[in-house]
PDB file of C-alpha atoms and ligand atoms in Angstrom:
ATOM      1  CA  MET A   1     149.504  20.238-144.806  1.00 71.00           C
ATOM      2  CA  SER A   2     145.297  20.580-142.906  1.00 84.00           C
ATOM      3  CA  LYS A   3     143.778  23.379-144.434  1.00 93.00           C
ATOM      4  CA  LEU A   4     142.943  25.180-140.853  1.00 97.00           C
ATOM      5  CA  VAL A   5     146.677  26.112-140.478  1.00 98.00           C
ATOM      6  CA  ILE A   6     148.231  28.908-143.653  1.00 98.00           C
ATOM      7  CA  THR A   7     151.965  29.345-144.195  1.00 98.00           C
ATOM      8  CA  GLU A   8     152.876  31.447-146.028  1.00 98.00           C
ATOM      9  CA  VAL A   9     157.036  33.134-147.139  1.00 98.00           C
ATOM     10  CA  HIS A  10     157.678  36.389-146.900  1.00 98.00           C
ATOM     11  CA  GLY A  11     161.467  36.746-147.652  1.00 98.00           C
ATOM     12  CA  LYS A  12     162.654  35.190-145.270  1.00 98.00           C
ATOM     13  CA  VAL A  13     160.469  35.030-142.719  1.00 98.00           C
ATOM     14  CA  GLY A  14     158.019  31.891-142.531  1.00 98.00           C
ATOM     15  CA  LEU A  15     153.990  32.602-141.098  1.00 98.00           C
ATOM     16  CA  ILE A  16     152.103  30.050-139.817  1.00 98.00           C
ATOM     17  CA  ARG A  17     148.387  31.354-139.638  1.00 98.00           C
ATOM     18  CA  ILE A  18     145.967  29.031-137.244  1.00 98.00           C
ATOM     19  CA  SER A  19     142.449  29.610-139.315  1.00 98.00           C
ATOM     20  CA  ARG A  20     139.889  27.753-137.888  1.00 98.00           C
ATOM     21  CA  PRO A  21     137.469  30.770-136.934  1.00 98.00           C
ATOM     22  CA  GLU A  22     134.184  29.164-136.670  1.00 97.00           C
ATOM     23  CA  ALA A  23     135.703  28.452-133.865  1.00 98.00           C
ATOM     24  CA  LEU A  24     138.114  31.765-132.803  1.00 98.00           C
ATOM     25  CA  ASN A  25     140.668  29.571-134.304  1.00 98.00           C
ATOM     26  CA  ALA A  26     140.042  26.175-130.550  1.00 98.00           C
ATOM     27  CA  LEU A  27     142.993  24.522-130.903  1.00 96.00           C
ATOM     28  CA  ASN A  28     142.461  20.963-131.524  1.00 93.00           C
ATOM     29  CA  ASN A  29     144.916  18.636-132.977  1.00 91.00           C
ATOM     30  CA  GLU A  30     144.557  18.870-136.295  1.00 94.00           C
ATOM     31  CA  VAL A  31     145.448  22.229-136.277  1.00 96.00           C
ATOM     32  CA  VAL A  32     147.828  21.965-132.895  1.00 95.00           C
ATOM     33  CA  ASP A  33     149.412  18.985-135.758  1.00 95.00           C
ATOM     34  CA  GLY A  34     148.921  21.606-137.976  1.00 97.00           C
ATOM     35  CA  ILE A  35     151.201  24.555-136.647  1.00 97.00           C
ATOM     36  CA  GLY A  36     153.839  21.488-135.963  1.00 96.00           C
ATOM     37  CA  ALA A  37     153.908  20.244-139.667  1.00 96.00           C
ATOM     38  CA  ALA A  38     154.413  24.301-140.808  1.00 97.00           C
ATOM     39  CA  ILE A  39     157.448  24.263-138.518  1.00 97.00           C
ATOM     40  CA  ASP A  40     158.957  20.999-139.628  1.00 97.00           C
ATOM     41  CA  GLY A  41     159.501  22.558-143.249  1.00 97.00           C
ATOM     42  CA  PHE A  42     160.247  26.362-141.827  1.00 98.00           C
ATOM     43  CA  GLU A  43     163.049  25.012-139.334  1.00 97.00           C
ATOM     44  CA  ALA A  44     164.310  22.832-142.586  1.00 97.00           C
ATOM     45  CA  ASP A  45     164.468  25.495-145.106  1.00 98.00           C
ATOM     46  CA  GLU A  46     167.718  26.986-145.013  1.00 95.00           C
ATOM     47  CA  ASN A  47     166.332  30.199-146.441  1.00 96.00           C
ATOM     48  CA  ILE A  48     164.153  31.131-143.482  1.00 98.00           C
ATOM     49  CA  GLY A  49     165.548  33.076-140.112  1.00 98.00           C
ATOM     50  CA  CYS A  50     162.285  33.596-138.444  1.00 98.00           C
ATOM     51  CA  ILE A  51     159.251  32.223-137.479  1.00 98.00           C
ATOM     52  CA  VAL A  52     156.198  34.023-137.091  1.00 98.00           C
ATOM     53  CA  LEU A  53     152.847  31.901-135.923  1.00 98.00           C
ATOM     54  CA  THR A  54     149.630  34.050-135.322  1.00 98.00           C
ATOM     55  CA  GLY A  55     145.628  33.542-135.974  1.00 98.00           C
ATOM     56  CA  ASN A  56     142.785  36.417-136.648  1.00 98.00           C
ATOM     57  CA  GLU A  57     141.477  40.251-135.383  1.00 98.00           C
ATOM     58  CA  LYS A  58     138.583  38.270-133.415  1.00 98.00           C
ATOM     59  CA  ALA A  59     142.263  35.113-131.430  1.00 98.00           C
ATOM     60  CA  PHE A  60     145.138  34.069-131.709  1.00 98.00           C
ATOM     61  CA  ALA A  61     143.390  31.625-130.667  1.00 98.00           C
ATOM     62  CA  ALA A  62     140.281  30.767-127.644  1.00 98.00           C
ATOM     63  CA  GLY A  63     141.858  27.924-126.522  1.00 97.00           C
ATOM     64  CA  ALA A  64     142.341  24.522-126.518  1.00 95.00           C
ATOM     65  CA  ASP A  65     138.789  22.263-128.324  1.00 95.00           C
ATOM     66  CA  ILE A  66     136.534  22.603-125.431  1.00 96.00           C
ATOM     67  CA  GLY A  67     134.104  19.373-127.539  1.00 94.00           C
ATOM     68  CA  PHE A  68     137.190  17.420-128.467  1.00 90.00           C
ATOM     69  CA  MET A  69     138.074  16.827-125.291  1.00 90.00           C
ATOM     70  CA  LYS A  70     135.253  17.396-122.638  1.00 92.00           C
ATOM     71  CA  ASP A  71     135.378  13.195-122.642  1.00 92.00           C
ATOM     72  CA  PHE A  72     138.792  12.745-122.796  1.00 90.00           C
ATOM     73  CA  ASP A  73     139.214   9.964-119.627  1.00 92.00           C
ATOM     74  CA  TYR A  74     142.339   9.819-117.928  1.00 91.00           C
ATOM     75  CA  MET A  75     143.782   7.183-119.201  1.00 92.00           C
ATOM     76  CA  HIS A  76     143.464   8.278-122.043  1.00 89.00           C
ATOM     77  CA  ALA A  77     144.369  11.521-122.037  1.00 88.00           C
ATOM     78  CA  TYR A  78     147.858   9.887-120.342  1.00 89.00           C
ATOM     79  CA  LYS A  79     147.574   7.500-122.881  1.00 89.00           C
ATOM     80  CA  THR A  80     147.577   9.632-125.786  1.00 86.00           C
ATOM     81  CA  ASP A  81     150.062  12.443-124.208  1.00 84.00           C
ATOM     82  CA  PHE A  82     147.527  15.294-124.735  1.00 78.00           C
ATOM     83  CA  ILE A  83     149.680  17.660-125.279  1.00 73.00           C
ATOM     84  CA  THR A  84     153.676  16.744-124.936  1.00 76.00           C
ATOM     85  CA  ARG A  85     152.933  14.575-128.378  1.00 78.00           C
ATOM     86  CA  ASN A  86     151.864  18.059-130.186  1.00 85.00           C
ATOM     87  CA  TRP A  87     151.549  21.250-128.416  1.00 87.00           C
ATOM     88  CA  GLU A  88     156.013  20.851-127.820  1.00 88.00           C
ATOM     89  CA  ARG A  89     156.754  21.249-131.121  1.00 94.00           C
ATOM     90  CA  ILE A  90     156.553  24.999-131.107  1.00 95.00           C
ATOM     91  CA  LYS A  91     159.422  25.231-127.375  1.00 93.00           C
ATOM     92  CA  THR A  92     161.572  22.495-129.676  1.00 94.00           C
ATOM     93  CA  THR A  93     162.215  24.412-133.071  1.00 97.00           C
ATOM     94  CA  ARG A  94     165.978  26.590-132.687  1.00 97.00           C
ATOM     95  CA  LYS A  95     164.757  29.000-134.704  1.00 98.00           C
ATOM     96  CA  PRO A  96     162.874  32.468-133.537  1.00 98.00           C
ATOM     97  CA  VAL A  97     159.106  32.517-133.202  1.00 98.00           C
ATOM     98  CA  ILE A  98     157.140  35.585-132.629  1.00 98.00           C
ATOM     99  CA  ALA A  99     153.191  34.156-131.962  1.00 98.00           C
ATOM    100  CA  ALA A 100     151.309  38.050-133.425  1.00 99.00           C
ATOM    101  CA  VAL A 101     148.370  37.821-130.695  1.00 99.00           C
ATOM    102  CA  ALA A 102     144.991  39.890-131.974  1.00 98.00           C
ATOM    103  CA  GLY A 103     141.575  39.383-130.167  1.00 98.00           C
ATOM    104  CA  PHE A 104     141.850  36.457-127.582  1.00 98.00           C
ATOM    105  CA  ALA A 105     144.761  34.363-126.564  1.00 98.00           C
ATOM    106  CA  LEU A 106     142.553  32.303-123.543  1.00 98.00           C
ATOM    107  CA  GLY A 107     144.100  29.310-122.072  1.00 98.00           C
ATOM    108  CA  GLY A 108     146.010  26.501-124.634  1.00 97.00           C
ATOM    109  CA  GLY A 109     145.407  30.221-126.650  1.00 98.00           C
ATOM    110  CA  CYS A 110     147.373  31.804-124.182  1.00 98.00           C
ATOM    111  CA  GLU A 111     149.627  28.659-122.952  1.00 97.00           C
ATOM    112  CA  MET A 112     150.384  28.401-126.853  1.00 97.00           C
ATOM    113  CA  ALA A 113     151.699  32.082-127.904  1.00 98.00           C
ATOM    114  CA  MET A 114     153.301  31.937-123.910  1.00 98.00           C
ATOM    115  CA  MET A 115     155.243  28.572-125.913  1.00 97.00           C
ATOM    116  CA  CYS A 116     156.539  31.213-128.727  1.00 98.00           C
ATOM    117  CA  ASP A 117     160.361  33.320-127.784  1.00 98.00           C
ATOM    118  CA  MET A 118     158.127  36.398-127.128  1.00 98.00           C
ATOM    119  CA  ILE A 119     154.167  38.155-127.889  1.00 98.00           C
ATOM    120  CA  PHE A 120     153.729  40.753-130.294  1.00 98.00           C
ATOM    121  CA  ALA A 121     150.303  42.416-129.067  1.00 98.00           C
ATOM    122  CA  ALA A 122     147.269  43.878-130.981  1.00 98.00           C
ATOM    123  CA  ASP A 123     146.125  46.450-128.899  1.00 98.00           C
ATOM    124  CA  THR A 124     142.909  44.296-128.911  1.00 98.00           C
ATOM    125  CA  ALA A 125     144.365  41.499-127.657  1.00 98.00           C
ATOM    126  CA  LYS A 126     143.647  39.230-124.347  1.00 98.00           C
ATOM    127  CA  PHE A 127     145.260  36.625-122.154  1.00 98.00           C
ATOM    128  CA  GLY A 128     143.484  34.754-120.271  1.00 98.00           C
ATOM    129  CA  GLN A 129     144.028  31.245-118.459  1.00 98.00           C
ATOM    130  CA  PRO A 130     139.606  30.426-117.805  1.00 98.00           C
ATOM    131  CA  GLU A 131     140.089  26.767-117.542  1.00 98.00           C
ATOM    132  CA  ILE A 132     138.974  27.025-113.682  1.00 98.00           C
ATOM    133  CA  ARG A 133     135.078  28.343-115.378  1.00 98.00           C
ATOM    134  CA  LEU A 134     135.302  24.166-117.093  1.00 98.00           C
ATOM    135  CA  GLY A 135     136.415  23.189-114.559  1.00 97.00           C
ATOM    136  CA  THR A 136     139.648  21.710-115.948  1.00 97.00           C
ATOM    137  CA  MET A 137     143.462  24.035-114.364  1.00 97.00           C
ATOM    138  CA  PRO A 138     145.425  24.720-117.480  1.00 97.00           C
ATOM    139  CA  GLY A 139     147.701  22.138-119.358  1.00 94.00           C
ATOM    140  CA  ALA A 140     150.097  22.720-121.377  1.00 94.00           C
ATOM    141  CA  GLY A 141     152.212  25.507-119.285  1.00 95.00           C
ATOM    142  CA  GLY A 142     149.817  27.657-117.526  1.00 97.00           C
ATOM    143  CA  THR A 143     150.708  27.493-114.231  1.00 98.00           C
ATOM    144  CA  GLN A 144     154.116  27.847-114.892  1.00 97.00           C
ATOM    145  CA  ARG A 145     155.227  29.924-117.838  1.00 97.00           C
ATOM    146  CA  LEU A 146     152.841  33.059-117.448  1.00 98.00           C
ATOM    147  CA  PRO A 147     154.523  33.580-113.676  1.00 98.00           C
ATOM    148  CA  ARG A 148     157.817  33.273-114.902  1.00 97.00           C
ATOM    149  CA  ALA A 149     156.261  35.594-117.782  1.00 97.00           C
ATOM    150  CA  VAL A 150     154.265  38.684-114.715  1.00 98.00           C
ATOM    151  CA  GLY A 151     155.417  36.823-111.497  1.00 98.00           C
ATOM    152  CA  LYS A 152     152.863  35.082-109.019  1.00 98.00           C
ATOM    153  CA  ALA A 153     150.393  37.625-107.924  1.00 98.00           C
ATOM    154  CA  LYS A 154     148.817  38.233-111.568  1.00 98.00           C
ATOM    155  CA  ALA A 155     149.457  34.480-112.344  1.00 98.00           C
ATOM    156  CA  MET A 156     147.581  33.156-109.665  1.00 98.00           C
ATOM    157  CA  ASP A 157     144.273  35.912-110.524  1.00 98.00           C
ATOM    158  CA  LEU A 158     144.663  35.072-114.051  1.00 98.00           C
ATOM    159  CA  CYS A 159     144.207  31.149-113.100  1.00 98.00           C
ATOM    160  CA  LEU A 160     142.498  31.576-109.416  1.00 98.00           C
ATOM    161  CA  THR A 161     139.877  33.864-111.292  1.00 98.00           C
ATOM    162  CA  ALA A 162     139.301  33.005-114.630  1.00 98.00           C
ATOM    163  CA  ARG A 163     139.511  37.116-115.593  1.00 98.00           C
ATOM    164  CA  MET A 164     140.771  38.041-118.857  1.00 98.00           C
ATOM    165  CA  MET A 165     143.723  40.644-119.576  1.00 98.00           C
ATOM    166  CA  ASP A 166     144.610  43.291-121.878  1.00 98.00           C
ATOM    167  CA  ALA A 167     147.250  44.116-123.709  1.00 98.00           C
ATOM    168  CA  ALA A 168     148.519  47.069-122.071  1.00 98.00           C
ATOM    169  CA  GLU A 169     147.900  45.481-119.021  1.00 98.00           C
ATOM    170  CA  ALA A 170     149.726  42.479-120.621  1.00 98.00           C
ATOM    171  CA  GLU A 171     153.126  44.727-121.663  1.00 98.00           C
ATOM    172  CA  LYS A 172     153.216  46.648-118.545  1.00 98.00           C
ATOM    173  CA  ALA A 173     152.993  43.052-116.350  1.00 98.00           C
ATOM    174  CA  GLY A 174     155.994  41.658-119.001  1.00 98.00           C
ATOM    175  CA  LEU A 175     154.022  39.164-120.817  1.00 98.00           C
ATOM    176  CA  VAL A 176     153.993  40.892-124.358  1.00 98.00           C
ATOM    177  CA  ALA A 177     157.000  41.969-125.437  1.00 98.00           C
ATOM    178  CA  ARG A 178     155.319  45.142-128.633  1.00 98.00           C
ATOM    179  CA  ILE A 179     152.149  46.230-128.305  1.00 98.00           C
ATOM    180  CA  ILE A 180     150.382  47.025-132.134  1.00 98.00           C
ATOM    181  CA  PRO A 181     147.894  49.022-133.399  1.00 98.00           C
ATOM    182  CA  ALA A 182     145.747  46.028-134.929  1.00 98.00           C
ATOM    183  CA  GLU A 183     145.883  46.502-137.916  1.00 98.00           C
ATOM    184  CA  GLN A 184     149.203  47.139-138.430  1.00 98.00           C
ATOM    185  CA  LEU A 185     149.862  43.755-136.293  1.00 98.00           C
ATOM    186  CA  LEU A 186     151.128  41.554-138.941  1.00 98.00           C
ATOM    187  CA  ASP A 187     152.835  43.985-141.133  1.00 98.00           C
ATOM    188  CA  GLU A 188     155.084  45.421-137.614  1.00 98.00           C
ATOM    189  CA  THR A 189     155.457  42.127-136.872  1.00 98.00           C
ATOM    190  CA  LEU A 190     156.820  40.141-140.389  1.00 98.00           C
ATOM    191  CA  LYS A 191     159.445  43.168-140.413  1.00 98.00           C
ATOM    192  CA  ALA A 192     160.581  42.561-136.756  1.00 98.00           C
ATOM    193  CA  ALA A 193     160.585  38.677-137.669  1.00 98.00           C
ATOM    194  CA  ALA A 194     162.725  40.082-141.753  1.00 98.00           C
ATOM    195  CA  THR A 195     165.356  42.195-138.867  1.00 98.00           C
ATOM    196  CA  ILE A 196     165.964  38.928-136.843  1.00 98.00           C
ATOM    197  CA  ALA A 197     166.174  37.422-139.677  1.00 98.00           C
ATOM    198  CA  GLY A 198     168.401  39.546-141.614  1.00 97.00           C
ATOM    199  CA  PHE A 199     171.193  38.566-138.935  1.00 98.00           C
ATOM    200  CA  SER A 200     173.426  35.561-138.571  1.00 98.00           C
ATOM    201  CA  LEU A 201     171.006  32.301-138.411  1.00 98.00           C
ATOM    202  CA  PRO A 202     174.126  30.464-136.315  1.00 97.00           C
ATOM    203  CA  VAL A 203     173.979  33.720-133.749  1.00 98.00           C
ATOM    204  CA  VAL A 204     170.868  33.957-133.400  1.00 98.00           C
ATOM    205  CA  MET A 205     170.249  30.514-131.978  1.00 98.00           C
ATOM    206  CA  MET A 206     172.299  30.568-130.733  1.00 98.00           C
ATOM    207  CA  ILE A 207     171.172  34.361-129.077  1.00 98.00           C
ATOM    208  CA  LYS A 208     167.682  32.096-128.170  1.00 98.00           C
ATOM    209  CA  GLU A 209     169.603  29.544-126.627  1.00 98.00           C
ATOM    210  CA  SER A 210     170.842  31.092-124.093  1.00 98.00           C
ATOM    211  CA  VAL A 211     168.184  33.605-123.343  1.00 98.00           C
ATOM    212  CA  ASN A 212     165.882  30.906-121.964  1.00 96.00           C
ATOM    213  CA  ARG A 213     169.142  28.775-120.258  1.00 96.00           C
ATOM    214  CA  ALA A 214     167.848  32.377-117.463  1.00 96.00           C
ATOM    215  CA  PHE A 215     164.873  29.713-117.398  1.00 93.00           C
ATOM    216  CA  GLU A 216     165.771  26.879-116.897  1.00 92.00           C
ATOM    217  CA  SER A 217     169.501  27.541-114.390  1.00 95.00           C
ATOM    218  CA  SER A 218     171.091  29.862-111.989  1.00 97.00           C
ATOM    219  CA  LEU A 219     172.217  32.833-112.433  1.00 97.00           C
ATOM    220  CA  ASN A 220     176.461  31.624-112.470  1.00 97.00           C
ATOM    221  CA  GLU A 221     175.286  28.974-114.460  1.00 97.00           C
ATOM    222  CA  GLY A 222     173.801  30.351-117.029  1.00 97.00           C
ATOM    223  CA  LEU A 223     176.046  32.859-116.585  1.00 98.00           C
ATOM    224  CA  LEU A 224     178.735  30.407-117.928  1.00 97.00           C
ATOM    225  CA  PHE A 225     176.944  29.040-120.194  1.00 98.00           C
ATOM    226  CA  GLU A 226     175.904  32.639-122.449  1.00 98.00           C
ATOM    227  CA  ARG A 227     179.914  33.346-122.100  1.00 97.00           C
ATOM    228  CA  ARG A 228     181.281  29.753-124.102  1.00 97.00           C
ATOM    229  CA  VAL A 229     178.799  30.182-126.771  1.00 97.00           C
ATOM    230  CA  PHE A 230     179.703  33.170-126.231  1.00 98.00           C
ATOM    231  CA  HIS A 231     183.773  32.195-126.728  1.00 97.00           C
ATOM    232  CA  SER A 232     181.732  29.691-129.273  1.00 97.00           C
ATOM    233  CA  ALA A 233     180.713  32.655-132.028  1.00 97.00           C
ATOM    234  CA  PHE A 234     184.132  33.804-132.057  1.00 97.00           C
ATOM    235  CA  ALA A 235     184.698  30.490-134.726  1.00 97.00           C
ATOM    236  CA  LEU A 236     181.877  31.783-137.059  1.00 98.00           C
ATOM    237  CA  GLU A 237     182.649  34.077-140.763  1.00 98.00           C
ATOM    238  CA  ASP A 238     179.948  36.003-139.409  1.00 98.00           C
ATOM    239  CA  GLN A 239     181.628  36.915-136.640  1.00 98.00           C
ATOM    240  CA  LYS A 240     184.947  38.212-138.704  1.00 98.00           C
ATOM    241  CA  GLU A 241     182.556  39.840-141.271  1.00 98.00           C
ATOM    242  CA  GLY A 242     180.183  41.599-138.616  1.00 98.00           C
ATOM    243  CA  MET A 243     183.212  42.950-136.761  1.00 98.00           C
ATOM    244  CA  ALA A 244     185.374  43.402-140.362  1.00 98.00           C
ATOM    245  CA  ALA A 245     182.021  45.228-141.208  1.00 98.00           C
ATOM    246  CA  PHE A 246     181.685  48.205-138.475  1.00 98.00           C
ATOM    247  CA  VAL A 247     185.232  49.005-139.615  1.00 98.00           C
ATOM    248  CA  GLU A 248     185.086  49.173-143.304  1.00 98.00           C
ATOM    249  CA  LYS A 249     181.760  51.184-141.486  1.00 98.00           C
ATOM    250  CA  ARG A 250     179.283  49.286-144.267  1.00 98.00           C
ATOM    251  CA  LYS A 251     176.492  46.660-144.220  1.00 97.00           C
ATOM    252  CA  PRO A 252     177.531  42.659-143.144  1.00 97.00           C
ATOM    253  CA  ALA A 253     176.845  40.092-145.611  1.00 97.00           C
ATOM    254  CA  PHE A 254     176.257  37.649-143.843  1.00 97.00           C
ATOM    255  CA  ARG A 255     176.373  34.396-145.309  1.00 96.00           C
ATOM    256  CA  ASN A 256     174.826  31.823-141.782  1.00 95.00           C
ATOM    257  CA  CYS A 257     178.211  30.443-140.672  1.00 95.00           C
TER     258      CYS A 257
HETATM  259  N1  DAK B 301     136.647  25.087-128.137  1.00 71.63           N
HETATM  260  C1  DAK B 301     136.336  25.238-129.065  1.00 71.63           C
HETATM  261  N2  DAK B 301     135.199  25.503-129.667  1.00 71.63           N
HETATM  262  C2  DAK B 301     134.759  27.075-129.174  1.00 71.63           C
HETATM  263  C3  DAK B 301     135.954  27.684-127.896  1.00 71.63           C
HETATM  264  C4  DAK B 301     137.046  26.774-127.387  1.00 71.63           C
HETATM  265  N3  DAK B 301     137.418  26.819-126.636  1.00 71.63           N
HETATM  266  N4  DAK B 301     136.607  28.679-128.127  1.00 71.63           N
HETATM  267  C5  DAK B 301     134.912  29.561-128.550  1.00 71.63           C
HETATM  268  N5  DAK B 301     134.418  28.313-129.512  1.00 71.63           N
HETATM  269  C6  DAK B 301     133.411  28.465-130.536  1.00 71.63           C
HETATM  270  C7  DAK B 301     131.844  28.430-129.401  1.00 71.63           C
HETATM  271  O1  DAK B 301     131.569  27.056-129.571  1.00 71.63           O
HETATM  272  C8  DAK B 301     131.168  29.296-130.482  1.00 71.63           C
HETATM  273  O2  DAK B 301     131.168  28.922-132.551  1.00 71.63           O
HETATM  274  P1  DAK B 301     129.253  27.849-132.477  1.00 71.63           P
HETATM  275  O3  DAK B 301     128.047  27.841-130.824  1.00 71.63           O
HETATM  276  O4  DAK B 301     128.888  28.933-132.713  1.00 71.63           O
HETATM  277  O5  DAK B 301     129.383  26.888-133.220  1.00 71.63           O
HETATM  278  C9  DAK B 301     132.792  30.001-131.518  1.00 71.63           C
HETATM  279  O6  DAK B 301     133.290  29.635-130.941  1.00 71.63           O
HETATM  280  C10 DAK B 301     131.930  31.794-131.436  1.00 71.63           C
HETATM  281  O7  DAK B 301     132.283  32.026-129.864  1.00 71.63           O
HETATM  282  P2  DAK B 301     130.962  32.321-128.738  1.00 71.63           P
HETATM  283  O8  DAK B 301     130.012  32.473-129.990  1.00 71.63           O
HETATM  284  O9  DAK B 301     131.464  32.063-127.655  1.00 71.63           O
HETATM  285  O10 DAK B 301     132.058  33.859-128.747  1.00 71.63           O
HETATM  286  P3  DAK B 301     131.644  34.749-128.213  1.00 71.63           P
HETATM  287  O11 DAK B 301     132.822  36.170-128.487  1.00 71.63           O
HETATM  288  O12 DAK B 301     130.786  35.262-126.900  1.00 71.63           O
HETATM  289  O13 DAK B 301     133.181  34.660-126.556  1.00 71.63           O
HETATM  290  C11 DAK B 301     134.664  34.075-125.667  1.00 71.63           C
HETATM  291  C12 DAK B 301     133.967  34.172-126.767  1.00 71.63           C
HETATM  292  C13 DAK B 301     136.392  33.866-126.697  1.00 71.63           C
HETATM  293  C14 DAK B 301     134.171  35.281-124.581  1.00 71.63           C
HETATM  294  C15 DAK B 301     134.309  32.208-125.726  1.00 71.63           C
HETATM  295  O14 DAK B 301     133.680  31.488-126.859  1.00 71.63           O
HETATM  296  C16 DAK B 301     134.941  31.601-124.839  1.00 71.63           C
HETATM  297  O15 DAK B 301     134.627  31.716-123.474  1.00 71.63           O
HETATM  298  N6  DAK B 301     135.066  30.257-125.208  1.00 71.63           N
HETATM  299  C17 DAK B 301     136.093  29.827-124.202  1.00 71.63           C
HETATM  300  C18 DAK B 301     137.300  30.506-123.357  1.00 71.63           C
HETATM  301  C19 DAK B 301     138.256  29.360-123.162  1.00 71.63           C
HETATM  302  O16 DAK B 301     137.315  28.913-122.064  1.00 71.63           O
HETATM  303  N7  DAK B 301     139.451  28.859-122.658  1.00 71.63           N
HETATM  304  C20 DAK B 301     140.077  27.622-122.439  1.00 71.63           C
HETATM  305  C21 DAK B 301     139.860  26.162-123.009  1.00 71.63           C
HETATM  306  S1  DAK B 301     140.299  25.622-122.228  1.00 71.63           S
HETATM  307  C22 DAK B 301     145.051  20.265-121.327  1.00 71.63           C
HETATM  308  C23 DAK B 301     146.493  21.074-122.371  1.00 71.63           C
HETATM  309  C24 DAK B 301     145.372  22.173-122.643  1.00 71.63           C
HETATM  310  C25 DAK B 301     144.480  22.321-122.239  1.00 71.63           C
HETATM  311  C26 DAK B 301     143.627  21.572-121.416  1.00 71.63           C
HETATM  312  C27 DAK B 301     143.952  20.146-120.666  1.00 71.63           C
HETATM  313  N8  DAK B 301     146.142  18.265-120.582  1.00 71.63           N
HETATM  314  C28 DAK B 301     147.368  18.730-120.557  1.00 71.63           C
HETATM  315  C29 DAK B 301     145.406  17.873-120.068  1.00 71.63           C
HETATM  316  C30 DAK B 301     144.036  23.946-121.855  1.00 71.63           C
HETATM  317  C31 DAK B 301     142.498  24.047-122.294  1.00 71.63           C
HETATM  318  C32 DAK B 301     141.506  25.553-122.941  1.00 71.63           C
HETATM  319  O17 DAK B 301     142.859  25.497-122.970  1.00 71.63           O
END
């Protein structure tokens, strides 16, 4: 396990901390591979029901590592499958991932936060896609996920002017689920993650898959998918337990089956 990526287990929540403070958590291969390995571990661990990805108080991540990629040429980027090879592990995990963002989430850092299922932002958070200033462009979803989250106008503004957006603007625009005072960010995010992890894991995964389908399909196709998955939820023992517990006025004991 990389020393640039620290993992902790908090009850049923897996915490992944990016720890490269001297470079504002800039994302090099070691960091991104470390995040992927941490996700692999939490995905395989039946006790884990939700994952939190965070940085430190100054930066979630200030982008892909500029020094690392400055001399790349096209063939190198293409042959090594730069970005796709390791970054997309966040997107493929079936367990929910919450990004807890304080400080800078810029370029690849903003893109990595957007690969997560939702973003909780400290009041110190700053989001942006400043790649244009470096003579390049977003390459890990910035031109695709950002407009889906905040609309075309604001996405164009951020990607074309390189300006940063603070937490209040990001929440108002729909990028951020919650704003939390910086000193409470991790505790509050872990609390929300524990709530999610306390529900039936197959239901959690079905909901994640269904909400994501909204971005990949027409409304009717998405509704059909949701209905099929909803019907299949009646096959779960946890559905029987959840509804029985409600009727019997007790707390459900989900068994993830
Ligand atoms: N990469 C490498 N080092 C970085 C870094 C980065 N992205 N961001 C900060 N650092 C380092 C700084 O070089 C500095 O290191 P030392 O000089 O102390 O050794 C240290 O972190 C502290 O930074 P500053 O001294 O600059 O701190 P300030 O508070 O003054 O400024 C800042 C903070 C965030 C405004 C500033 O550091 C900054 O502008 N950083 C760069 C932000 C940025 O441009 N991010 C976008 C990076 S480009 C692709 C896919 C994805 C991408 C590209 C291609 N393909 C598929 C091909 C993604 C690209 C990006 O993310």
